[in-house]
Coordinates of C-alpha atoms and ligand atoms in Angstrom, one line a residue:
X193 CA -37.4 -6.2 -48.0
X194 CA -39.3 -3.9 -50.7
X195 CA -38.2 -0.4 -51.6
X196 CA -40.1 1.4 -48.3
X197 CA -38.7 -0.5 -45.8
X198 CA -35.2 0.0 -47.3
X199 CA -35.9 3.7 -47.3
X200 CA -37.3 3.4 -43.5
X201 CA -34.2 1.5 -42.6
X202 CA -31.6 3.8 -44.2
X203 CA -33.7 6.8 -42.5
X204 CA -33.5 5.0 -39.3
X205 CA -29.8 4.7 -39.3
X206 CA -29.1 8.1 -40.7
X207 CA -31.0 9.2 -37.9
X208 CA -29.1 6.9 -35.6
X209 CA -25.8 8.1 -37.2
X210 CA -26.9 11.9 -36.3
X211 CA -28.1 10.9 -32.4
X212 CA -24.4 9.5 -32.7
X213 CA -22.4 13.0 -34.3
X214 CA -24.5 15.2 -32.2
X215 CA -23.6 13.1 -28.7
X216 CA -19.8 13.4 -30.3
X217 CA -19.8 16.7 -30.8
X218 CA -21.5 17.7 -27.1
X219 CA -18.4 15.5 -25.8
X220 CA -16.0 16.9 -28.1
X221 CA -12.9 18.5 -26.1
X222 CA -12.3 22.2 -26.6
X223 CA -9.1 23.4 -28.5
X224 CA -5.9 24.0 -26.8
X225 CA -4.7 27.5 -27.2
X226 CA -0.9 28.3 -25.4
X227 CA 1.1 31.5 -25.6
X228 CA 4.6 31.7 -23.8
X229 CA 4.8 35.3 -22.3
X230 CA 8.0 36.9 -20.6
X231 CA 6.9 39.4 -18.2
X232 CA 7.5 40.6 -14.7
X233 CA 11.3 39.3 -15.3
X234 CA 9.6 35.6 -15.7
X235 CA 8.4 32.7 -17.9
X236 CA 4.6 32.7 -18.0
X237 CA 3.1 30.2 -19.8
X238 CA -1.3 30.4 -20.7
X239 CA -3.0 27.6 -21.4
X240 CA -6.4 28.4 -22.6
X241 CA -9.3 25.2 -23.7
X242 CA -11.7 27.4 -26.1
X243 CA -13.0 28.3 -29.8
X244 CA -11.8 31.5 -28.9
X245 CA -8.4 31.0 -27.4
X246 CA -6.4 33.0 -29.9
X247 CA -8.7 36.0 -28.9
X248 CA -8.5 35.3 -25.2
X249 CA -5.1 35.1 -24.7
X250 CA -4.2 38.3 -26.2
X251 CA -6.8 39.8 -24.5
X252 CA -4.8 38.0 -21.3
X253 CA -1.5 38.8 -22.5
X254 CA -2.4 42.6 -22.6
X255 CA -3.9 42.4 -19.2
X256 CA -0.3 40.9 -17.7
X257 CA 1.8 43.5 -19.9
X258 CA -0.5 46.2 -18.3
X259 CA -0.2 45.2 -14.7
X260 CA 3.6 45.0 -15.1
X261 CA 3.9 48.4 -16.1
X262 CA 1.8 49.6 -13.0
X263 CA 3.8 47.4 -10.3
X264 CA 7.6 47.3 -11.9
X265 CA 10.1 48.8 -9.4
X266 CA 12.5 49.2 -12.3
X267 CA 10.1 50.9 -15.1
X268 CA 10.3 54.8 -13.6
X269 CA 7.3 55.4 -15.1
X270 CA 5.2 52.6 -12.8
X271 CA 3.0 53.6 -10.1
X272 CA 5.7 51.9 -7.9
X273 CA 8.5 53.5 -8.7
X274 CA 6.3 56.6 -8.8
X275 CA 5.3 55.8 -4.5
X276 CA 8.7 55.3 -4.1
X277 CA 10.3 58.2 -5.9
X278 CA 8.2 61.3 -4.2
X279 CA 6.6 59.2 -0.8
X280 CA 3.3 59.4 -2.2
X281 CA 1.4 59.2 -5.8
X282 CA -1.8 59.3 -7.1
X283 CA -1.9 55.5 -8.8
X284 CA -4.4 53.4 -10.4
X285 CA -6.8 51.6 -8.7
X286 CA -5.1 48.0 -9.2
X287 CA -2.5 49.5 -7.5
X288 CA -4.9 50.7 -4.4
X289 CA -6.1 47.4 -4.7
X290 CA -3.0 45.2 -4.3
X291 CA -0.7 47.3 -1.7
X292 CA -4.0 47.3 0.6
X293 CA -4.4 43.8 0.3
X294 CA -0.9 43.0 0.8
X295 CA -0.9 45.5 3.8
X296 CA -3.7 42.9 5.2
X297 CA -1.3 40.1 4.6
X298 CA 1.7 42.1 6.4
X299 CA -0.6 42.2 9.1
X300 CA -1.8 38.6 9.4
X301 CA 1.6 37.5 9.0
X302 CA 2.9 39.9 11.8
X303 CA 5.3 41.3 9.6
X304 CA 7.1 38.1 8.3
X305 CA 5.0 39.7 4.6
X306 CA 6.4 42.9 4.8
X307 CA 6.1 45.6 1.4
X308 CA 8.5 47.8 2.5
X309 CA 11.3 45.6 2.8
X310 CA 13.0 47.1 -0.6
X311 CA 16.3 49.0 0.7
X312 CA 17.3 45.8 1.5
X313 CA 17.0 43.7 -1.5
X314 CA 18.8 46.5 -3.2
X315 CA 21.3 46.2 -0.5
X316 CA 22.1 42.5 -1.4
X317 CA 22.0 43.2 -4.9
X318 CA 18.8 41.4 -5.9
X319 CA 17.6 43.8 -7.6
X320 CA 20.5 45.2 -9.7
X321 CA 22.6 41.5 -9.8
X322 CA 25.6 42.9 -7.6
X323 CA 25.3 40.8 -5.2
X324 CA 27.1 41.4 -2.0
X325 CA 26.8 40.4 2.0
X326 CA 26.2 43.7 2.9
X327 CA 27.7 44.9 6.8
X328 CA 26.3 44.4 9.6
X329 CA 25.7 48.2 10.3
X330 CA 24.3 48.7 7.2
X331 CA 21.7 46.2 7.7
X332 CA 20.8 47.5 11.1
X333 CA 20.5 51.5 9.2
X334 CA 18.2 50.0 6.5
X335 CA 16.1 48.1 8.9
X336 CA 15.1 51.3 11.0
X337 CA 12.7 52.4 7.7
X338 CA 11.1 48.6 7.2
X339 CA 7.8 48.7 8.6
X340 CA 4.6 48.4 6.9
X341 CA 2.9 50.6 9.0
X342 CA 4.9 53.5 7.3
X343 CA 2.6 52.4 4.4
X344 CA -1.1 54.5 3.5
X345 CA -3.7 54.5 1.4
X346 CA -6.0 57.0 1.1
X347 CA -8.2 58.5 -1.8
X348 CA -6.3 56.5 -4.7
X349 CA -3.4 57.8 -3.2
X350 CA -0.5 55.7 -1.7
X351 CA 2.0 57.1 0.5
X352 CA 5.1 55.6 2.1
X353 CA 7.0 57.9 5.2
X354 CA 10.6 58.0 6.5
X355 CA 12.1 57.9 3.0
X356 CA 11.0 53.9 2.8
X357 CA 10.6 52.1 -0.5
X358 CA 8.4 49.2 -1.1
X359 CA 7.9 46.8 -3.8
X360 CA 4.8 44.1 -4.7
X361 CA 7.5 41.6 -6.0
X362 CA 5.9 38.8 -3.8
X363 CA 2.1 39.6 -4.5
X364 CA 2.1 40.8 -7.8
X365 CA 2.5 37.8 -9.8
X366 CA -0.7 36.1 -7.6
X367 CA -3.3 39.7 -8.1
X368 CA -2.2 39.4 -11.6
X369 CA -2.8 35.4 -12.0
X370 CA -6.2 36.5 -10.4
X371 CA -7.0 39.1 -13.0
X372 CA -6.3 36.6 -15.7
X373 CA -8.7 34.1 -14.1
X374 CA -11.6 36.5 -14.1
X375 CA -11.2 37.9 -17.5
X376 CA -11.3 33.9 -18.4
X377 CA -14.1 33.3 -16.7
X378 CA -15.7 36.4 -17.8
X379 CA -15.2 35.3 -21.6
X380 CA -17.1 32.1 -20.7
X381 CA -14.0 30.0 -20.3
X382 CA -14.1 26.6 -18.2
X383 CA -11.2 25.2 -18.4
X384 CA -7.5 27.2 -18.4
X385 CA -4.2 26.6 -16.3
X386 CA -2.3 29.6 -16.3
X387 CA 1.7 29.4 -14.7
X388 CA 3.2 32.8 -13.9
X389 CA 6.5 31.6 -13.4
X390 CA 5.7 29.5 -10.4
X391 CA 2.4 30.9 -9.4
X392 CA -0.2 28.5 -10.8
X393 CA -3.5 29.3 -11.1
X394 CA -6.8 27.1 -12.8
X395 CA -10.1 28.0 -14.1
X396 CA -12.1 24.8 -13.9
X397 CA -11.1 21.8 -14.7
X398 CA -9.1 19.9 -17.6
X399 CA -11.4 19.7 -20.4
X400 CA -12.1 16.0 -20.4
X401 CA -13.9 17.4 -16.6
X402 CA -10.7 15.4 -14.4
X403 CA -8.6 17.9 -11.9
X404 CA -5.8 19.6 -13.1
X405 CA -2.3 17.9 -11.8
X406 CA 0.6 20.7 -10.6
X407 CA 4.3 19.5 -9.6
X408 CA 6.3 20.8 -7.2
X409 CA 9.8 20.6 -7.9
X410 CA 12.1 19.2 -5.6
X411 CA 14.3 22.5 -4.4
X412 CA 17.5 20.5 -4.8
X413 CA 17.0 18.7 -8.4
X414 CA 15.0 20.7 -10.8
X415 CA 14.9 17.6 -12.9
X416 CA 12.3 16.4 -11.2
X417 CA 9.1 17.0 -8.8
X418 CA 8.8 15.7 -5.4
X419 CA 4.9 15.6 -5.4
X420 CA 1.9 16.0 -8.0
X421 CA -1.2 18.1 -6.2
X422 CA -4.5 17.3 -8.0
X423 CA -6.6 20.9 -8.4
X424 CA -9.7 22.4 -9.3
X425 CA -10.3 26.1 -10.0
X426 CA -7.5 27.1 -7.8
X427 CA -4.3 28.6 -7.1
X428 CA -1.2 26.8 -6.3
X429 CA 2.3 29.3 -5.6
X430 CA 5.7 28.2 -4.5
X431 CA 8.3 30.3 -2.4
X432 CA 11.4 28.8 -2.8
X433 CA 15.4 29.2 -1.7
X434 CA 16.6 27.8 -5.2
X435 CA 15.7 29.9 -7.8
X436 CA 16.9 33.7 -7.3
X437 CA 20.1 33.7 -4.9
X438 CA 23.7 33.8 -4.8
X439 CA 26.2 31.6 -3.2
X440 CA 28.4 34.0 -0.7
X441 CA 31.9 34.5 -0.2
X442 CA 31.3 32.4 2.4
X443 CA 30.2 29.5 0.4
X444 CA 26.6 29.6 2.2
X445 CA 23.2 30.3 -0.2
X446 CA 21.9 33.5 0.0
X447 CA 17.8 33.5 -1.3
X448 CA 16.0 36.6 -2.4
X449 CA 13.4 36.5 0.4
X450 CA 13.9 38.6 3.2
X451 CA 14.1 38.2 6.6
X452 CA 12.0 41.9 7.4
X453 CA 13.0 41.0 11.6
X454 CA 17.3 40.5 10.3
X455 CA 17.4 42.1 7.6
X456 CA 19.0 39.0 6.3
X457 CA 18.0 36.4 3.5
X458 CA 15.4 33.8 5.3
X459 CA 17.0 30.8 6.3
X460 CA 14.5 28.9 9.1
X461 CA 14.8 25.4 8.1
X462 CA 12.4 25.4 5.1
X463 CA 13.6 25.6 1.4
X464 CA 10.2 25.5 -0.3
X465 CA 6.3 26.5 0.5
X466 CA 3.5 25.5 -1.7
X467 CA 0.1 27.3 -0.5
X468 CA -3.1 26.0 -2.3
X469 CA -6.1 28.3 -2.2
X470 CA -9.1 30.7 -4.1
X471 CA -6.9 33.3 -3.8
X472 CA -3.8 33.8 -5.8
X473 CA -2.9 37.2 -4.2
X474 CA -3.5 35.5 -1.2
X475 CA -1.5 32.4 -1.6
X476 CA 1.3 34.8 -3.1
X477 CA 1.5 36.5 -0.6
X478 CA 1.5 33.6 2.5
X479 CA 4.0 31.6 0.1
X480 CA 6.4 34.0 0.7
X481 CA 5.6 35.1 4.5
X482 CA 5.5 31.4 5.8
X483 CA 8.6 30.9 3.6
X484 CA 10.1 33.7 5.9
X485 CA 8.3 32.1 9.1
X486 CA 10.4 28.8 8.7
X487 CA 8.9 25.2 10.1
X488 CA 7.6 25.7 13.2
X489 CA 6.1 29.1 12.9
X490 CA 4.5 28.7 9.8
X491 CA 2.6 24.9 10.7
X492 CA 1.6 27.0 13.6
X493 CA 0.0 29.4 11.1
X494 CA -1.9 26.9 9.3
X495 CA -3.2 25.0 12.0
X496 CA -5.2 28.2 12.6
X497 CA -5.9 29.5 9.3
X498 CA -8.0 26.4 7.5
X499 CA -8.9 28.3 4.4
X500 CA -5.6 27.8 3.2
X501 CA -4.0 24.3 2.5
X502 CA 0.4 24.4 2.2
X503 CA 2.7 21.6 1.4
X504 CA 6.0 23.0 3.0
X505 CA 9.3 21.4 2.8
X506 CA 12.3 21.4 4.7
X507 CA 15.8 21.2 4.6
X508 CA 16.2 17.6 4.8
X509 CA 13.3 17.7 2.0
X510 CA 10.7 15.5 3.8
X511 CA 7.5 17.4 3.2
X512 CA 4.4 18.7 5.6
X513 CA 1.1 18.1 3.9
X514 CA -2.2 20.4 5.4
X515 CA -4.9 17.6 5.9
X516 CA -7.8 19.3 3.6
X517 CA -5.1 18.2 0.7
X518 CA -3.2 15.2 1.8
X519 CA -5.5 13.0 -0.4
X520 CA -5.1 14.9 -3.4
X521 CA -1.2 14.4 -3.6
X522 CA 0.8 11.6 -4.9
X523 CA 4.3 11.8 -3.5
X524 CA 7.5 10.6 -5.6
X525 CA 9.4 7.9 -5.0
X526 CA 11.7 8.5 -1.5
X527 CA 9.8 11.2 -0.9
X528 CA 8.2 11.0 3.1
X529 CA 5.5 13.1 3.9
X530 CA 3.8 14.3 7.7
X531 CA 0.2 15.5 7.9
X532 CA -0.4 18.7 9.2
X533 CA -3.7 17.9 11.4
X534 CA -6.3 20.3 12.0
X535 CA -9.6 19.3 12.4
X536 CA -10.8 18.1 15.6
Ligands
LIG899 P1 8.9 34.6 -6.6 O1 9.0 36.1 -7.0 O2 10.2 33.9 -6.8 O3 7.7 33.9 -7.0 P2 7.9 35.4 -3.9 O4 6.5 35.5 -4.3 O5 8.2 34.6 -2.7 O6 8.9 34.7 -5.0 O7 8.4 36.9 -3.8 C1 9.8 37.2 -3.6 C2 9.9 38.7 -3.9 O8 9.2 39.4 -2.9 C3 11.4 39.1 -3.8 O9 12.0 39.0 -5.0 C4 11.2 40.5 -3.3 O10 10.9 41.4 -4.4 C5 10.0 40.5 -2.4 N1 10.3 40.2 -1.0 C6 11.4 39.5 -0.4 N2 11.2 39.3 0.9 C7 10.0 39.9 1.2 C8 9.3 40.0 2.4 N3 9.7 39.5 3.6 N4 8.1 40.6 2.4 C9 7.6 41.1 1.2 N5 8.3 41.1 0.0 C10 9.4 40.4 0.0
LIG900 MG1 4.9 35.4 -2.9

């Protein structure tokens, strides 16, 4: 070999060597960037695959700190507390935003969603931690102000009448894992899984382009999950009996989702709904409403409403898959699943 056709060959495998780095780097993964946040009395956890992940998540972890200070029923100051203290306030326009999608939801949900359902939690002490089972004539007093229809928006302004109280405790969390997602996506991010304490929600995909795999945990051992759902660019939110409750006097469970028909802590024979969806205001919201629907009611829901997949699962923890997600979920060992049919 003379001297020119060792350079030609040493050019020809530098060049090779550079096809090679420049195909690594276009397959190259992003970085992960994760911030732990405690807000909205929760663990959040932000997961963000990007150059400019430090950036991004403050920019995300200001967005969340701001929203909680709008829909807080405990900050005085919030637009909430605000509604609640004088029957009407002029509030920001997240704040129009969510209580008139959630009035949308109370709707759909004929009231099983329902905003103003406040006096009540307060009543059992989920709010303040004194937790009581409160008299039966109490219950019956309170329930005369529930009703979402008490509730208007008009102008920027949100009024509630008969001296009612609400609270966005289950549709905050979603509108605000929404917010996050845009502002992601609108800083060029593909690929982010962000968990507001139970409300999932993903940009994307994982960063190698495979779905994103989300638990659910099994409601009566939080040691372990009873199902993995495979996602893409979706929310995923849970409504269960087994995180926020108190055992009675009586010895029985008593959850922090209402009942707005009894008055009473729902107890209709499920202990967990997963809803999967575009929408994480959306499935927020119908977590908690089917929650309060119980079996039968709330498969009757779904089998109408097909832009919304649910894994529910009941008291003897055998689960109810929609069919639009059956494929995508590997169940756990001793864990027996029925399909919720629905197309044809
Ligand atoms: P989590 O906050 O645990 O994620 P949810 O999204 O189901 O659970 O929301 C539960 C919260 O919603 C309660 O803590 C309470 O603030 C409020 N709430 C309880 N029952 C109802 C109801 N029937 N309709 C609307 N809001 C409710
Ligand atoms: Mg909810």
């Amino acid at each position: 070999m003379n001297i020119n056709m060792k350079v030609r060959t040493a050019i020809l495998c530098m060049t090779i060597f550079a096809v090679a780095l420049t195909g690594c780097s276009i397959k190259k993964e992003k970085p992960e960037y994760k911030r732990d946040v405690f807000a909205m009395d929760t663990y959040m956890v932000l997961k963000v695959y990007d150059e400019n992940g430090e950036a991004i998540l403050e920019s995300a972890e200001a967005e969340i700190k701001r929203l909680e200070m709008l829909f807080s029923v405990t900050d005085e100051k919030s637009d909430i507390s605000r509604i609640n203290g004088s029957g009407s306030a002029q509030v920001s326009e997240d704040t129009v935003k969510l209580v008139s999608e959630a009035l949308v939801y109370c709707e759909k949900t004929d009231g099983a969603l329902d905003i103003t359902v406040y006096p009540l939690l307060r009543e059992w002490g989920f709010t303040t931690g004194k937790y009581q089972i409160p008299e039966d004539k109490d219950i019956t007093a309170l329930l005369e102000g529930v009703d979402y229809n008490n509730v208007t928006v008009e102008d920027g302004t949100v009024s509630i009448k008969n001296g009612g109280a609400m609270d966005l405790g289950a549709v905050a969390k979603g509108y605000t894992s929404d917010r996050i997602c845009s502002l992601l996506r609108e800083q060029s991010v593909s690929s982010a899984l962000i968990n507001l304490g139970g409300n999932v929600q993903a940009v994307g995909t994982k960063p190698d382009g495979s779905p994103w795999k989300v638990g659910i945990e099994d409601p009566k051992d939080n040691s372990r999950i009873v199902c993995s759902l495979k996602i893409e660019d979706k929310a995923v939110v849970t409504s269960g009996n087994y995180e926020r409750y108190f055992i009675g006097e009586d010895g029985r469970r008593y959850c922090h989702i209402i009942d707005p028909k009894t008055g009473r802590p729902a107890d209709n024979g499920l202990v967990s709904v997963t809803i999967v969806g575009e929408s994480g205001t959306a499935c927020d919201a119908l977590s908690t409403a089917l929650f309060v629907m119980g079996k039968e009611r709330a498969a009757e829901f779904l089998e109408k409403h097909t832009e919304i997949e649910a894994v529910l699962i009941d008291d003897d923890l055998r689960l109810y898959i929609t069919d639009g997600i059956s494929e995508n979920v590997e169940l756990s060992s001793g864990i027996e699943s029925t399909v919720i049919k629905r197309q044809g």
